[in-house]
mmCIF file of C-alpha atoms in Angstrom:
data_model
loop_
_atom_site.group_PDB
_atom_site.id
_atom_site.type_symbol
_atom_site.label_atom_id
_atom_site.label_comp_id
_atom_site.label_asym_id
_atom_site.label_seq_id
_atom_site.Cartn_x
_atom_site.Cartn_y
_atom_site.Cartn_z
ATOM 1 C CA UNK Y 1 22.550 48.275 -10.851
ATOM 2 C CA UNK Y 2 19.798 48.152 -13.455
ATOM 3 C CA UNK Y 3 19.596 45.964 -16.559
ATOM 4 C CA UNK Y 4 20.355 48.043 -19.662
ATOM 5 C CA UNK Y 5 17.700 46.127 -21.629
ATOM 6 C CA UNK Y 6 14.641 46.104 -19.386
ATOM 7 C CA UNK Y 7 15.625 48.144 -16.276
ATOM 8 C CA UNK Y 8 15.172 45.198 -13.887
ATOM 9 C CA UNK Y 9 17.405 45.242 -10.821
ATOM 10 C CA UNK Y 10 20.486 43.108 -11.527
ATOM 11 C CA UNK Y 11 21.167 40.266 -9.108
ATOM 12 C CA UNK Y 12 24.734 39.541 -8.020
ATOM 13 C CA UNK Y 13 25.721 35.889 -8.289
ATOM 14 C CA UNK Y 14 28.963 33.983 -7.916
ATOM 15 C CA UNK Y 15 30.295 32.620 -11.198
ATOM 16 C CA UNK Y 16 32.417 29.510 -10.832
ATOM 17 C CA UNK Y 17 34.390 27.968 -13.624
ATOM 18 C CA UNK Y 18 38.022 28.830 -14.292
ATOM 19 C CA UNK Y 19 37.896 31.260 -11.427
ATOM 20 C CA UNK Y 20 35.430 32.482 -8.854
ATOM 21 C CA UNK Y 21 34.038 35.976 -9.187
ATOM 22 C CA UNK Y 22 30.785 37.912 -9.026
ATOM 23 C CA UNK Y 23 28.649 38.804 -12.034
ATOM 24 C CA UNK Y 24 25.419 40.756 -12.231
ATOM 25 C CA UNK Y 25 22.549 38.915 -13.926
ATOM 26 C CA UNK Y 26 19.144 40.151 -15.032
ATOM 27 C CA UNK Y 27 16.453 37.799 -13.678
ATOM 28 C CA UNK Y 28 14.132 38.756 -16.550
ATOM 29 C CA UNK Y 29 16.204 38.706 -19.773
ATOM 30 C CA UNK Y 30 19.171 36.713 -18.353
ATOM 31 C CA UNK Y 31 21.722 39.240 -19.622
ATOM 32 C CA UNK Y 32 25.012 39.280 -17.712
ATOM 33 C CA UNK Y 33 27.383 42.092 -16.761
ATOM 34 C CA UNK Y 34 31.066 41.112 -16.604
ATOM 35 C CA UNK Y 35 33.575 43.530 -15.112
ATOM 36 C CA UNK Y 36 36.831 44.085 -17.016
ATOM 37 C CA UNK Y 37 38.780 40.834 -17.457
ATOM 38 C CA UNK Y 38 36.048 38.545 -16.156
ATOM 39 C CA UNK Y 39 34.877 37.417 -19.590
ATOM 40 C CA UNK Y 40 38.373 36.059 -20.222
ATOM 41 C CA UNK Y 41 38.001 33.902 -17.100
ATOM 42 C CA UNK Y 42 34.811 32.409 -18.545
ATOM 43 C CA UNK Y 43 36.536 31.603 -21.850
ATOM 44 C CA UNK Y 44 40.119 30.616 -20.903
ATOM 45 C CA UNK Y 45 40.353 28.182 -23.803
ATOM 46 C CA UNK Y 46 40.686 31.063 -26.251
ATOM 47 C CA UNK Y 47 44.292 31.303 -27.364
ATOM 48 C CA UNK Y 48 43.908 35.037 -27.973
ATOM 49 C CA UNK Y 49 42.005 37.362 -25.731
ATOM 50 C CA UNK Y 50 38.721 38.879 -26.809
ATOM 51 C CA UNK Y 51 40.223 42.367 -26.842
ATOM 52 C CA UNK Y 52 42.699 41.304 -29.548
ATOM 53 C CA UNK Y 53 40.173 39.696 -31.882
ATOM 54 C CA UNK Y 54 38.936 41.346 -35.030
ATOM 55 C CA UNK Y 55 35.850 43.322 -34.086
ATOM 56 C CA UNK Y 56 33.836 45.750 -36.149
ATOM 57 C CA UNK Y 57 31.020 48.108 -35.205
ATOM 58 C CA UNK Y 58 27.637 46.411 -34.895
ATOM 59 C CA UNK Y 59 24.836 47.300 -37.318
ATOM 60 C CA UNK Y 60 22.954 50.505 -36.531
ATOM 61 C CA UNK Y 61 19.845 48.392 -35.856
ATOM 62 C CA UNK Y 62 21.469 46.918 -32.710
ATOM 63 C CA UNK Y 63 19.798 48.433 -29.643
ATOM 64 C CA UNK Y 64 22.267 50.641 -27.766
ATOM 65 C CA UNK Y 65 23.282 49.608 -24.254
ATOM 66 C CA UNK Y 66 24.106 51.973 -21.415
ATOM 67 C CA UNK Y 67 26.641 50.484 -18.996
ATOM 68 C CA UNK Y 68 24.985 49.526 -15.713
ATOM 69 C CA UNK Y 69 28.365 50.154 -14.071
ATOM 70 C CA UNK Y 70 29.302 53.645 -15.307
ATOM 71 C CA UNK Y 71 26.298 54.955 -17.264
ATOM 72 C CA UNK Y 72 28.464 55.289 -20.395
ATOM 73 C CA UNK Y 73 27.109 54.364 -23.807
ATOM 74 C CA UNK Y 74 28.647 50.997 -24.675
ATOM 75 C CA UNK Y 75 30.447 50.228 -27.913
ATOM 76 C CA UNK Y 76 28.477 47.548 -29.745
ATOM 77 C CA UNK Y 77 31.059 45.305 -31.338
ATOM 78 C CA UNK Y 78 30.432 42.455 -33.748
ATOM 79 C CA UNK Y 79 32.734 39.455 -34.085
ATOM 80 C CA UNK Y 80 32.490 38.280 -37.692
ATOM 81 C CA UNK Y 81 33.917 34.810 -37.159
ATOM 82 C CA UNK Y 82 31.287 33.959 -34.550
ATOM 83 C CA UNK Y 83 28.169 34.276 -36.711
ATOM 84 C CA UNK Y 84 27.863 38.002 -36.137
ATOM 85 C CA UNK Y 85 27.948 37.773 -32.346
ATOM 86 C CA UNK Y 86 27.532 41.228 -30.776
ATOM 87 C CA UNK Y 87 29.091 42.145 -27.435
ATOM 88 C CA UNK Y 88 28.554 45.501 -25.749
ATOM 89 C CA UNK Y 89 31.726 46.936 -24.186
ATOM 90 C CA UNK Y 90 31.863 49.797 -21.698
ATOM 91 C CA UNK Y 91 34.607 52.148 -22.952
ATOM 92 C CA UNK Y 92 35.098 53.541 -19.435
ATOM 93 C CA UNK Y 93 35.354 50.433 -17.243
ATOM 94 C CA UNK Y 94 36.203 47.822 -19.902
ATOM 95 C CA UNK Y 95 33.312 45.663 -18.733
ATOM 96 C CA UNK Y 96 31.025 43.706 -21.075
ATOM 97 C CA UNK Y 97 27.261 43.281 -21.312
ATOM 98 C CA UNK Y 98 26.298 39.904 -22.758
ATOM 99 C CA UNK Y 99 22.655 39.352 -23.703
ATOM 100 C CA UNK Y 100 21.051 36.138 -22.442
ATOM 101 C CA UNK Y 101 21.788 33.795 -25.337
ATOM 102 C CA UNK Y 102 25.068 35.400 -26.432
ATOM 103 C CA UNK Y 103 27.172 33.745 -23.710
ATOM 104 C CA UNK Y 104 26.304 30.272 -25.011
ATOM 105 C CA UNK Y 105 27.195 31.357 -28.553
ATOM 106 C CA UNK Y 106 30.474 32.821 -27.311
ATOM 107 C CA UNK Y 107 31.342 29.627 -25.409
ATOM 108 C CA UNK Y 108 30.576 27.528 -28.488
ATOM 109 C CA UNK Y 109 32.792 29.791 -30.618
ATOM 110 C CA UNK Y 110 35.627 29.512 -28.064
ATOM 111 C CA UNK Y 111 35.466 25.707 -28.045
ATOM 112 C CA UNK Y 112 35.425 25.561 -31.851
ATOM 113 C CA UNK Y 113 38.313 28.024 -32.136
ATOM 114 C CA UNK Y 114 40.336 26.050 -29.603
ATOM 115 C CA UNK Y 115 39.734 22.747 -31.435
ATOM 116 C CA UNK Y 116 40.664 24.311 -34.788
ATOM 117 C CA UNK Y 117 43.852 25.753 -33.290
ATOM 118 C CA UNK Y 118 44.836 22.354 -31.842
ATOM 119 C CA UNK Y 119 44.197 20.665 -35.206
ATOM 120 C CA UNK Y 120 46.299 23.278 -36.993
ATOM 121 C CA UNK Y 121 49.190 22.934 -34.517
ATOM 122 C CA UNK Y 122 49.052 19.127 -34.786
ATOM 123 C CA UNK Y 123 49.112 19.391 -38.603
ATOM 124 C CA UNK Y 124 52.181 21.644 -38.523
ATOM 125 C CA UNK Y 125 53.920 19.323 -36.021
ATOM 126 C CA UNK Y 126 53.287 16.315 -38.311
ATOM 127 C CA UNK Y 127 54.667 18.212 -41.294
ATOM 128 C CA UNK Y 128 57.769 19.217 -39.366
ATOM 129 C CA UNK Y 129 58.374 15.610 -38.269
ATOM 130 C CA UNK Y 130 58.040 14.451 -41.873
ATOM 131 C CA UNK Y 131 60.691 17.025 -42.810
ATOM 132 C CA UNK Y 132 63.063 15.667 -40.152
ATOM 133 C CA UNK Y 133 62.491 18.179 -37.369
ATOM 134 C CA UNK Y 134 62.034 16.658 -33.920
ATOM 135 C CA UNK Y 135 61.132 18.291 -30.619
#
């Protein structure tokens, strides 16, 4: 497979974290191709899956990506709550192209979202205890 950004040959590597699977990485720009569902294995701390988050189309200025897997034109989707992070999604295979620095931004967003969710749940639990509810 070729990199959709610079046409370099993608290199298959094993990704280990909350699962073990293969990803395709560009040795030049460090972009990564994730097959359908694999991005969720990288970010398991998200309480809602990426597919269910509020996405909007990316600005027209975003360079279009052709899926290295299927050759389909990817949907460029922007996640507002993550500082305008753009992820390219293959509408045919459901895979994702993540540019080199975007994965770090996405991981940082996931950790922040998880911490905020825990704080919110703890706050609600404290309020319920104060009102006499016990678990």
